[in-house]
Coordinates of C-alpha atoms in Angstrom, one line a residue:
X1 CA 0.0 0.0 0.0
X2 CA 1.2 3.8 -1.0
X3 CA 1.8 5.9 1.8
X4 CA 0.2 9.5 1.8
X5 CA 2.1 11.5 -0.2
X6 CA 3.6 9.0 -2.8
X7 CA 0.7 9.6 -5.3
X8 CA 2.1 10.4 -8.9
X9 CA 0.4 13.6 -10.5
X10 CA -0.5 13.1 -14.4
X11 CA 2.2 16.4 -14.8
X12 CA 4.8 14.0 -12.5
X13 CA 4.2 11.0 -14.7
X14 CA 5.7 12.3 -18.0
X15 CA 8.8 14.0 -16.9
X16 CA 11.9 11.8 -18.1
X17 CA 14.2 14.5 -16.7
X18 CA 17.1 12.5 -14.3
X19 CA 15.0 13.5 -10.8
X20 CA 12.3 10.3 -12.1
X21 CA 14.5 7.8 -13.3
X22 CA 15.4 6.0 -10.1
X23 CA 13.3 4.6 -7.3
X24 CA 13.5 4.8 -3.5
X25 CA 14.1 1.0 -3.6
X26 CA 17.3 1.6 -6.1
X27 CA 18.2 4.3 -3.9
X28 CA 18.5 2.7 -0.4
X29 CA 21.2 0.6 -2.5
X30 CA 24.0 3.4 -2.9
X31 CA 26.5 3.7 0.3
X32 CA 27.1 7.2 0.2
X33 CA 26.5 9.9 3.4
X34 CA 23.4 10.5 2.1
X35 CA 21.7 7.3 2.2
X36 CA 23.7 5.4 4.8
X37 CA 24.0 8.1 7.8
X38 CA 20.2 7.4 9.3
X39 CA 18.3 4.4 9.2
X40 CA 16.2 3.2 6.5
X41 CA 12.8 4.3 7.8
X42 CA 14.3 8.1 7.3
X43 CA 13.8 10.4 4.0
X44 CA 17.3 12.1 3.6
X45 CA 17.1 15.4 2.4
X46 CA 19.8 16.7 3.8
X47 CA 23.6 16.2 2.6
X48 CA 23.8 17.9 -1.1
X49 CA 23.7 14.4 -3.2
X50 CA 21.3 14.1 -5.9
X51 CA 19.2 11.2 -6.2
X52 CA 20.2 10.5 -10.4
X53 CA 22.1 8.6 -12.2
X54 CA 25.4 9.6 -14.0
X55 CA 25.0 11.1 -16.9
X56 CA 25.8 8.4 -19.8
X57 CA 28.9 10.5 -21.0
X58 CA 30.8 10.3 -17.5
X59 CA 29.9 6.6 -17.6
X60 CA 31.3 5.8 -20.7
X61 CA 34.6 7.5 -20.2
X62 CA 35.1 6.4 -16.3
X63 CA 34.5 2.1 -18.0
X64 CA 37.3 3.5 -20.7
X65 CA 39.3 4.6 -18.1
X66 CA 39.0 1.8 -15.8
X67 CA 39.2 -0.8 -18.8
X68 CA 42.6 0.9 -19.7
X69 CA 44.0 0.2 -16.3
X70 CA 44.5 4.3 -16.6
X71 CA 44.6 5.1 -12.6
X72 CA 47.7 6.8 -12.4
X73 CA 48.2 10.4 -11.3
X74 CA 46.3 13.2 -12.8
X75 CA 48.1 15.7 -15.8
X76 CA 47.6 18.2 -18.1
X77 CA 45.1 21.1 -18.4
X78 CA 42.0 19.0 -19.8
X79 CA 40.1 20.1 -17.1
X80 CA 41.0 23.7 -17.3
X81 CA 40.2 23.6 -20.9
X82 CA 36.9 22.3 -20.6
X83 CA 35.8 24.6 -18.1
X84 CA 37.3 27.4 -19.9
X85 CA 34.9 26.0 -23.2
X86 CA 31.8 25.6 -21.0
X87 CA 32.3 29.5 -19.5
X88 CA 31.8 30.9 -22.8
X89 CA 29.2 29.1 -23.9
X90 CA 27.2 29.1 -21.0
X91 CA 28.0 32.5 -19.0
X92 CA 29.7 34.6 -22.2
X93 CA 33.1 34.6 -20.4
X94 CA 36.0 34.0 -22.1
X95 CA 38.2 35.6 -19.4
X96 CA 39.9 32.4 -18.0
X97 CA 43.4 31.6 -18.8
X98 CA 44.4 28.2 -18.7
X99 CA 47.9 29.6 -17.1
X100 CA 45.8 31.2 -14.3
X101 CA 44.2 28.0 -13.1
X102 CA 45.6 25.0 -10.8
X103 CA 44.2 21.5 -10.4
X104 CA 42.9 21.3 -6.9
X105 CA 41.3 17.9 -4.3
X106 CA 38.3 19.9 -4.1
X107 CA 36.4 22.8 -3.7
X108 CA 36.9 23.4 -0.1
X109 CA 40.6 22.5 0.1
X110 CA 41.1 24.7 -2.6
X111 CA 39.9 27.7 -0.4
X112 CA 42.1 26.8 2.2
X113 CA 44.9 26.6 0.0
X114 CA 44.5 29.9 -1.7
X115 CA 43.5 31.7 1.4
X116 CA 47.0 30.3 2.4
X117 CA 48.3 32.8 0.2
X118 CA 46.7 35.8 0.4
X119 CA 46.5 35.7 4.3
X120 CA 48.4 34.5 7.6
X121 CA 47.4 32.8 10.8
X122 CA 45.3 35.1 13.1
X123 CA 44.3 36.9 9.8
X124 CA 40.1 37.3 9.3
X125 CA 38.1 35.5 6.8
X126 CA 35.0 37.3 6.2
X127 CA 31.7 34.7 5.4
X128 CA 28.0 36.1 4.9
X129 CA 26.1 33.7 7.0
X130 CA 24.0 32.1 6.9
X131 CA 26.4 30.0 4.9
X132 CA 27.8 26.6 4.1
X133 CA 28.7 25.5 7.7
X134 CA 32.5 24.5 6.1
X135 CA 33.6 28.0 5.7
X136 CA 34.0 28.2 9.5
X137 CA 35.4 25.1 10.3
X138 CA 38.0 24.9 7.4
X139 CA 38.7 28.9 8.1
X140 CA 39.0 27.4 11.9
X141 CA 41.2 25.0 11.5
X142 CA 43.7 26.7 9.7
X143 CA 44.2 29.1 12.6
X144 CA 41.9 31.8 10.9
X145 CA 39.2 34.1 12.6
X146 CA 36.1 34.1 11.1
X147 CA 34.7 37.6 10.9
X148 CA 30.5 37.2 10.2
X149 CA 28.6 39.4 7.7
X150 CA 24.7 38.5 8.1
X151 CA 22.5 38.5 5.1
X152 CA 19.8 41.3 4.9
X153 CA 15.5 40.3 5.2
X154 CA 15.8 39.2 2.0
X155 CA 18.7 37.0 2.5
X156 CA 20.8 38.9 -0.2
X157 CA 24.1 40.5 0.9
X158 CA 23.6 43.6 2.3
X159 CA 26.6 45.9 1.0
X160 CA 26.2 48.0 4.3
X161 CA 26.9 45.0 6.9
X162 CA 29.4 43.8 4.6
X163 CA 31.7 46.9 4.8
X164 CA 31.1 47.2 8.5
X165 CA 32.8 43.4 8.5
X166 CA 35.6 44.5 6.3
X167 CA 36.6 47.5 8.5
X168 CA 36.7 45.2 11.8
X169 CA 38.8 42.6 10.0
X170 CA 41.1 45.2 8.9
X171 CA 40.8 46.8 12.1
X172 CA 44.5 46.2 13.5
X173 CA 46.0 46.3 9.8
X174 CA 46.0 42.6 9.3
X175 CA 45.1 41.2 5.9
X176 CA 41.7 40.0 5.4
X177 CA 39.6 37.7 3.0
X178 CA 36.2 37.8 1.8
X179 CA 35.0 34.1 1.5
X180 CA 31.6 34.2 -1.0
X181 CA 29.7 31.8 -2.0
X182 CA 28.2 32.2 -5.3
X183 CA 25.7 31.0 -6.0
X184 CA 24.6 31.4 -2.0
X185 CA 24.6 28.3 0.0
X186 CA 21.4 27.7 2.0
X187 CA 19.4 30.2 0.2
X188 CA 19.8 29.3 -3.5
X189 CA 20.4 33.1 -4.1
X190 CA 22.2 34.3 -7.3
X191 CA 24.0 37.2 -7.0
X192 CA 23.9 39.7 -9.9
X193 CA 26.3 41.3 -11.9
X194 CA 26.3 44.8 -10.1
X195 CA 25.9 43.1 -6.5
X196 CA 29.2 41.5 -7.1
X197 CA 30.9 44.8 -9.0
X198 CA 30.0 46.5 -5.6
X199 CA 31.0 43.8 -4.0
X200 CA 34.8 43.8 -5.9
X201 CA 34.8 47.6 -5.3
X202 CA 34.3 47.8 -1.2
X203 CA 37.3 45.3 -0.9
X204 CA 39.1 47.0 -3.3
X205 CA 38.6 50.0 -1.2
X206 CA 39.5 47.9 2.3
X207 CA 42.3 46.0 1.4
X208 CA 39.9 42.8 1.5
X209 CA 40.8 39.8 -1.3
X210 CA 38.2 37.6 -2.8
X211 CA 37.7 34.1 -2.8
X212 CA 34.7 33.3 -4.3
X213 CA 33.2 29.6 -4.3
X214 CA 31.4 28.7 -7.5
X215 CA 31.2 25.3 -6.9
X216 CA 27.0 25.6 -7.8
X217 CA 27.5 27.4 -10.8
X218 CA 25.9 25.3 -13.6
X219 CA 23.3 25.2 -11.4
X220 CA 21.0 28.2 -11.7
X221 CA 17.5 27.6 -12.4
X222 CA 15.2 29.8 -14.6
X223 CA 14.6 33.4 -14.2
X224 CA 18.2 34.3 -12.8
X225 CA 21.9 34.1 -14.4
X226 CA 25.0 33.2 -13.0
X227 CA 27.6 35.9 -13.0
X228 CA 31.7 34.8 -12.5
X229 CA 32.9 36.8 -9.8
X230 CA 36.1 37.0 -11.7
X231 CA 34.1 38.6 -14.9
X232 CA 33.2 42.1 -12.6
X233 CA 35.6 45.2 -12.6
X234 CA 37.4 45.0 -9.6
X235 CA 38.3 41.9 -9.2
X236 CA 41.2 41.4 -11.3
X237 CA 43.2 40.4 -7.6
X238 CA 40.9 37.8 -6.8
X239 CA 40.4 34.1 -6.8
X240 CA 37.3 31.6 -7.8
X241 CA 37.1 27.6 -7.3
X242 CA 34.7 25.8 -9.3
X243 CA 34.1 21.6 -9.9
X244 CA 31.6 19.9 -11.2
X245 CA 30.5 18.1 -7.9
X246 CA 27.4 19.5 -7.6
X247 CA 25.9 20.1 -10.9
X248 CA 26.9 16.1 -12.2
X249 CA 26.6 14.3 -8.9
X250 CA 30.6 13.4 -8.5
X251 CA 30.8 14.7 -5.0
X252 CA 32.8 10.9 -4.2
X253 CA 35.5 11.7 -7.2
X254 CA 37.5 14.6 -6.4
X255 CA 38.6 17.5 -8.1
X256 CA 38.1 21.2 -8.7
X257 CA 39.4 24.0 -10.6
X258 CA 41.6 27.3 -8.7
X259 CA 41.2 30.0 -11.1
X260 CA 43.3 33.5 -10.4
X261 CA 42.2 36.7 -11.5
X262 CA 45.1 38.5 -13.8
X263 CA 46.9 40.2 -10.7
X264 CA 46.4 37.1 -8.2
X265 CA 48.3 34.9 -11.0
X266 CA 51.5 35.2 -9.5
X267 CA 50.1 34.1 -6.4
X268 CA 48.9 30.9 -7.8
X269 CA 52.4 30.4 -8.6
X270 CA 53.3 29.9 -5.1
X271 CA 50.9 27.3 -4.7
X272 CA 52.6 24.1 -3.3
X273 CA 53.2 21.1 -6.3
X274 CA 51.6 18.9 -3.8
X275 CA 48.2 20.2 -3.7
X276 CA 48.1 19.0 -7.5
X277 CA 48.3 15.7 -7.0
X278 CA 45.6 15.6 -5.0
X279 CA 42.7 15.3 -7.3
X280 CA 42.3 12.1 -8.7
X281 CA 42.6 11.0 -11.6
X282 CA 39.5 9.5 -12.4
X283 CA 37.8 12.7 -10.7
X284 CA 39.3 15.3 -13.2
X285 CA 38.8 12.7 -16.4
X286 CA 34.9 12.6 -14.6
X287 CA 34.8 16.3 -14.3
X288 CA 36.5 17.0 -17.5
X289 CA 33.7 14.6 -19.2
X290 CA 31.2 16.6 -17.9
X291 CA 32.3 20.2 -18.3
X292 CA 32.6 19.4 -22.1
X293 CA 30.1 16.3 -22.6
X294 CA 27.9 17.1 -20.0
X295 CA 25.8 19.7 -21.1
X296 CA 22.4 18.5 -22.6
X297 CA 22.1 15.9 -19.6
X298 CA 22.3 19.4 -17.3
X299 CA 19.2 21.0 -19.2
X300 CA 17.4 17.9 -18.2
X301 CA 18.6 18.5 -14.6
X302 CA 18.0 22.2 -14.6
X303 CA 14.1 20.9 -16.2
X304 CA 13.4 18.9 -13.3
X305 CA 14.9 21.1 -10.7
X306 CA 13.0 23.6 -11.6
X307 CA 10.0 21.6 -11.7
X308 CA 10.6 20.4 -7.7
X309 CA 10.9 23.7 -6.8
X310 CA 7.3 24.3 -7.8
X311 CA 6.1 21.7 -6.5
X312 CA 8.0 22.4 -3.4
X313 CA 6.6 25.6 -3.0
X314 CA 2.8 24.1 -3.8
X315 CA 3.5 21.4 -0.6
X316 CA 4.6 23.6 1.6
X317 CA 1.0 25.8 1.2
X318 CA -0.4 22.4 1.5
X319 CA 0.9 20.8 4.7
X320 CA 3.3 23.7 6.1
X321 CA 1.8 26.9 5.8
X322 CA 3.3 28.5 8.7
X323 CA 6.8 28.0 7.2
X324 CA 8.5 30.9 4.8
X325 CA 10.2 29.9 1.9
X326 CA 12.0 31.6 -0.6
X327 CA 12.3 29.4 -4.0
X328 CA 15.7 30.0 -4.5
X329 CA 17.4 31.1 -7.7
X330 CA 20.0 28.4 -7.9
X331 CA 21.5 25.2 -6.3
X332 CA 19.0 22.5 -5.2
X333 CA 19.0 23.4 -1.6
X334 CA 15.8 25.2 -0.2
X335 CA 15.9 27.5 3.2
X336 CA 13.0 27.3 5.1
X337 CA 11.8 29.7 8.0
X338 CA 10.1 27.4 10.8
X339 CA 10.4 30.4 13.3
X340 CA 6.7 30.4 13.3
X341 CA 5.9 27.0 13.9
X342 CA 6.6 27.9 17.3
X343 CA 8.0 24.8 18.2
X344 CA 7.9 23.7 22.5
X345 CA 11.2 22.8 23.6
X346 CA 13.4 24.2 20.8
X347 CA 16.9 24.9 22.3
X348 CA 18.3 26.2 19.0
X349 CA 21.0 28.6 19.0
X350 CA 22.9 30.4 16.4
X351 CA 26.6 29.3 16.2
X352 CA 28.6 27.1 13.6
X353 CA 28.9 23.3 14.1
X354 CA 28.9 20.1 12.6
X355 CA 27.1 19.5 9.3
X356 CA 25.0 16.7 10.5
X357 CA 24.5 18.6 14.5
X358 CA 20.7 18.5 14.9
X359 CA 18.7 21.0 16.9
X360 CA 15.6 22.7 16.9
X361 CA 12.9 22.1 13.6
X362 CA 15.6 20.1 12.2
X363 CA 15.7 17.6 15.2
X364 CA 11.9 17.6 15.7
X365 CA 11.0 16.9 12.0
X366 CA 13.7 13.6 11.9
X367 CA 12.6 12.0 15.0
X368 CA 8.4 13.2 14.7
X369 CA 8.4 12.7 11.0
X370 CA 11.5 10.7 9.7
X371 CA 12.7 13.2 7.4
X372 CA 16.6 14.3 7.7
X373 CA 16.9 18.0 7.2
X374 CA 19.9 20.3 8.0
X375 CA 19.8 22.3 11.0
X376 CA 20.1 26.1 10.2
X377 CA 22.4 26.6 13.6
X378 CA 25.0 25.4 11.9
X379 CA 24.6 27.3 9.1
X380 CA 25.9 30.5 11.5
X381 CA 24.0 33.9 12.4
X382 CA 20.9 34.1 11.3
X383 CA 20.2 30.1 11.2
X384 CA 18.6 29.1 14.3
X385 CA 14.9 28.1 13.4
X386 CA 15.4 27.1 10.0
X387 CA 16.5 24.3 8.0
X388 CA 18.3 23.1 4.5
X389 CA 16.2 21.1 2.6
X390 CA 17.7 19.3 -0.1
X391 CA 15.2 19.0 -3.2
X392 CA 17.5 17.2 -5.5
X393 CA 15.3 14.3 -5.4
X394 CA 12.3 12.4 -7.3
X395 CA 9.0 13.8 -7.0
X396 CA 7.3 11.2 -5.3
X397 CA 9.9 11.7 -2.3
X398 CA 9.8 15.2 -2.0
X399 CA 6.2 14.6 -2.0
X400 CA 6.2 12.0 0.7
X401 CA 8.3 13.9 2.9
X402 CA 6.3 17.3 3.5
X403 CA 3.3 15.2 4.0
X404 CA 5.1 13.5 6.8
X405 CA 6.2 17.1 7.8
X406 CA 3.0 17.8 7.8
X407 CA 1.6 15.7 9.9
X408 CA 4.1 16.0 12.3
X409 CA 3.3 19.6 13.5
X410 CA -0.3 18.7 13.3
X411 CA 0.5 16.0 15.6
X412 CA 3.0 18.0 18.0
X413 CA 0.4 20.9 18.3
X414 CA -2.3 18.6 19.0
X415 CA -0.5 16.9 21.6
X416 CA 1.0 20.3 23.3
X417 CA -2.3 22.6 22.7
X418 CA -3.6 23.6 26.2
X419 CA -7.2 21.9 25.5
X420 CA -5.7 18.5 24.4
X421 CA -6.0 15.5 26.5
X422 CA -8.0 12.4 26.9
X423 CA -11.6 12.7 25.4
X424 CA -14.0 12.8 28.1
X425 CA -16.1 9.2 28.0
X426 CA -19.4 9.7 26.8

């Protein structure tokens, strides 16, 4: 018997984009974070893994690969190129050098690595937060202060807070670094072209360099456009990292893409040999595949992403109307406001932590409805209340899990309302 919520609309039933083509049972297979963290009874929507299959073209050059016994270390600028192709077709830049790029393990160690160079321990690291919980434990860990810039109402960057940040991290004359993410990670928001050319110009003004992670890029849905940080005036002395984790699914083979703006070039040079041999091999040949091969299977994508956001924005009327959501521009990660749920018992406060930490709406909804959500604490300032959900996922689940939602507040109001309580016997 179909639970509530796993009914198939006639709209849902002839869609072919990658979103539909694999089943919960298929799913519950794979041994990734995603579906091996919780047990089986729970709905992960959490961890930013898409529930598709490769894309043919990866497939077919990963068995060549393998067949060939090619495993060895990775070389050359394939992947560079590729990107470089894929820029110009899809964003109309042409501005990337294949001599101002570097083969990195991923996305996030690429950041540390450039901020390496641009900045010393003690140095600040500014982040916009809510943001990718990472930013503060990798800026942590590498003996760097995170200085926090919160996002305005309408969780864009607000170029006011933002210079207020970059005058206290240059406050004692140290060097500082503005770590963006763009596209924004939780809220799915695109940053335009002249939000990021103001953006370029305040750190011109205050000493502050750029890194800018791109790492959602191809993934911007209809009605916005993604905008290279490196493309603005301005920032010529800055840094972006891109890979093609997210937008392809290849989050378990690593590699990414350091790209230096024309002045930050000879700091590239200083990068460590090392780091390059950390990608592997079979990451940039998967990467490379999909930068250059990969681009009608990403329309598909981009078809049915846009289609969950819909229909996520038509479930949460339906069973969570207190909540606020925002469909977001890009990414498949949705932020949702619970604050009004009101929830008894929430201890949720705002403060970085552990990607899979669960407090407050987050922690109610995975033990009262099964569904695993990210906890907005540990997003930073600004994320206690809310939660990441992860929409990157087949209709019928998505569906499924807000009913479940559903019914769990309607359960845990009914059960903490003043007047509940045993019916009186008749």
């Amino acid at each position: 018997m179909k639970r509530a919520g796993c009914e198939t609309t006639a709209a849902e039933g002839t869609r072919t984009d990658p979103l539909v083509q694999l089943s919960l049972e298929q799913l519950q297979k794979r041994t990734s974070m995603k579906w091996r963290a919780h047990p089986k009874d729970v709905l992960p929507l959490w961890v930013a893994e898409m529930d598709v299959p490769l894309a043919p073209a990866i497939v077919e050059a990963l068995h060549t690969t393998i067949d060939l016994g090619d495993t060895g270390y990775p070389y050359g600028s394939a992947y560079a190129e590729a990107l470089a192709e894929f820029a110009r077709e899809r964003w109309e830049w042409d501005g990337l050098r294949i001599e101002h790029t570097a083969i990195v393990p991923d996305v996030m160690m690429g950041i540390v690595e450039v901020l390496r160079l641009m900045t010393d321990p003690g140095d600040a690291v500014i982040v916009c937060s809510p943001v990718y919980p990472p930013f503060y434990a990798f800026v942590a860990h590498d003996a760097r202060g995170v200085v926090e810039a919160g996002l305005g109402q309408d969780l864009r960057i607000d170029l006011g807070t933002l210079e207020d940040a970059f005058v206290r991290a240059r406050r004692h004359g140290r060097r500082a670094a503005f770590l963006l993410s763009n596209p924004h990670n939780p809220t799915g928001v695109v940053h335009t072209r002249e939000e990021l050319a103001a953006i370029a110009e305040l750190a011109r003004r205050h000493g502050v360099r750029v890194v800018s992670d791109e790492i959602h890029a191809p993934l911007v849905l209809p009605g916005a456009a993604f905008t290279p940080f490196l493309s603005v005036p301005g920032a010529e002395n800055a840094f972006a990292l891109i890979s093609a984790s997210k937008a392809w699914n290849l989050a378990g083979l690593k590699a990414a893409v350091a790209i230096a703006g024309p002045e930050a070039a000879d700091d590239l040079r200083l990068l460590p040999e090392e780091v390059g041999h950390g990608p592997s091999h079979l990451g940039v040949i998967a990467h490379t595949t999909a930068f250059r091969e990969g681009g009608d299977w990403l329309d598909e994508l981009l078809v049915g992403l846009d289609a969950n956001r819909s229909l996520l924005g038509r479930l949460i009327e339906e069973h969570l109307p207190d909540v606020r959501y925002r469909p977001p521009q890009g990414t498949y990660l949705a932020w949702l406001d619970c604050t009004r749920l009101e929830l008894q018992g929430e201890r949720e406060t705002d403060g970085p932590g552990v990607v899979s930490d669960l407090a407050g709406p987050a922690k109610m909804f995975f033990d009262k409805a099964r569904v695993a959500l990210s906890s907005g604490h540990v997003f930073g300032s600004g994320g206690a209340g809310c939660v990441r959900l992860n929409f990157a996922t087949s209709p019928v689940i998505l569906r499924e899990a807000l009913t479940r939602m559903g019914c769990a507040v309607r359960e845990l109001r009914r059960t903490t309302s003043p007047h509940s309580g045993p019916n009186p016997r008749p």
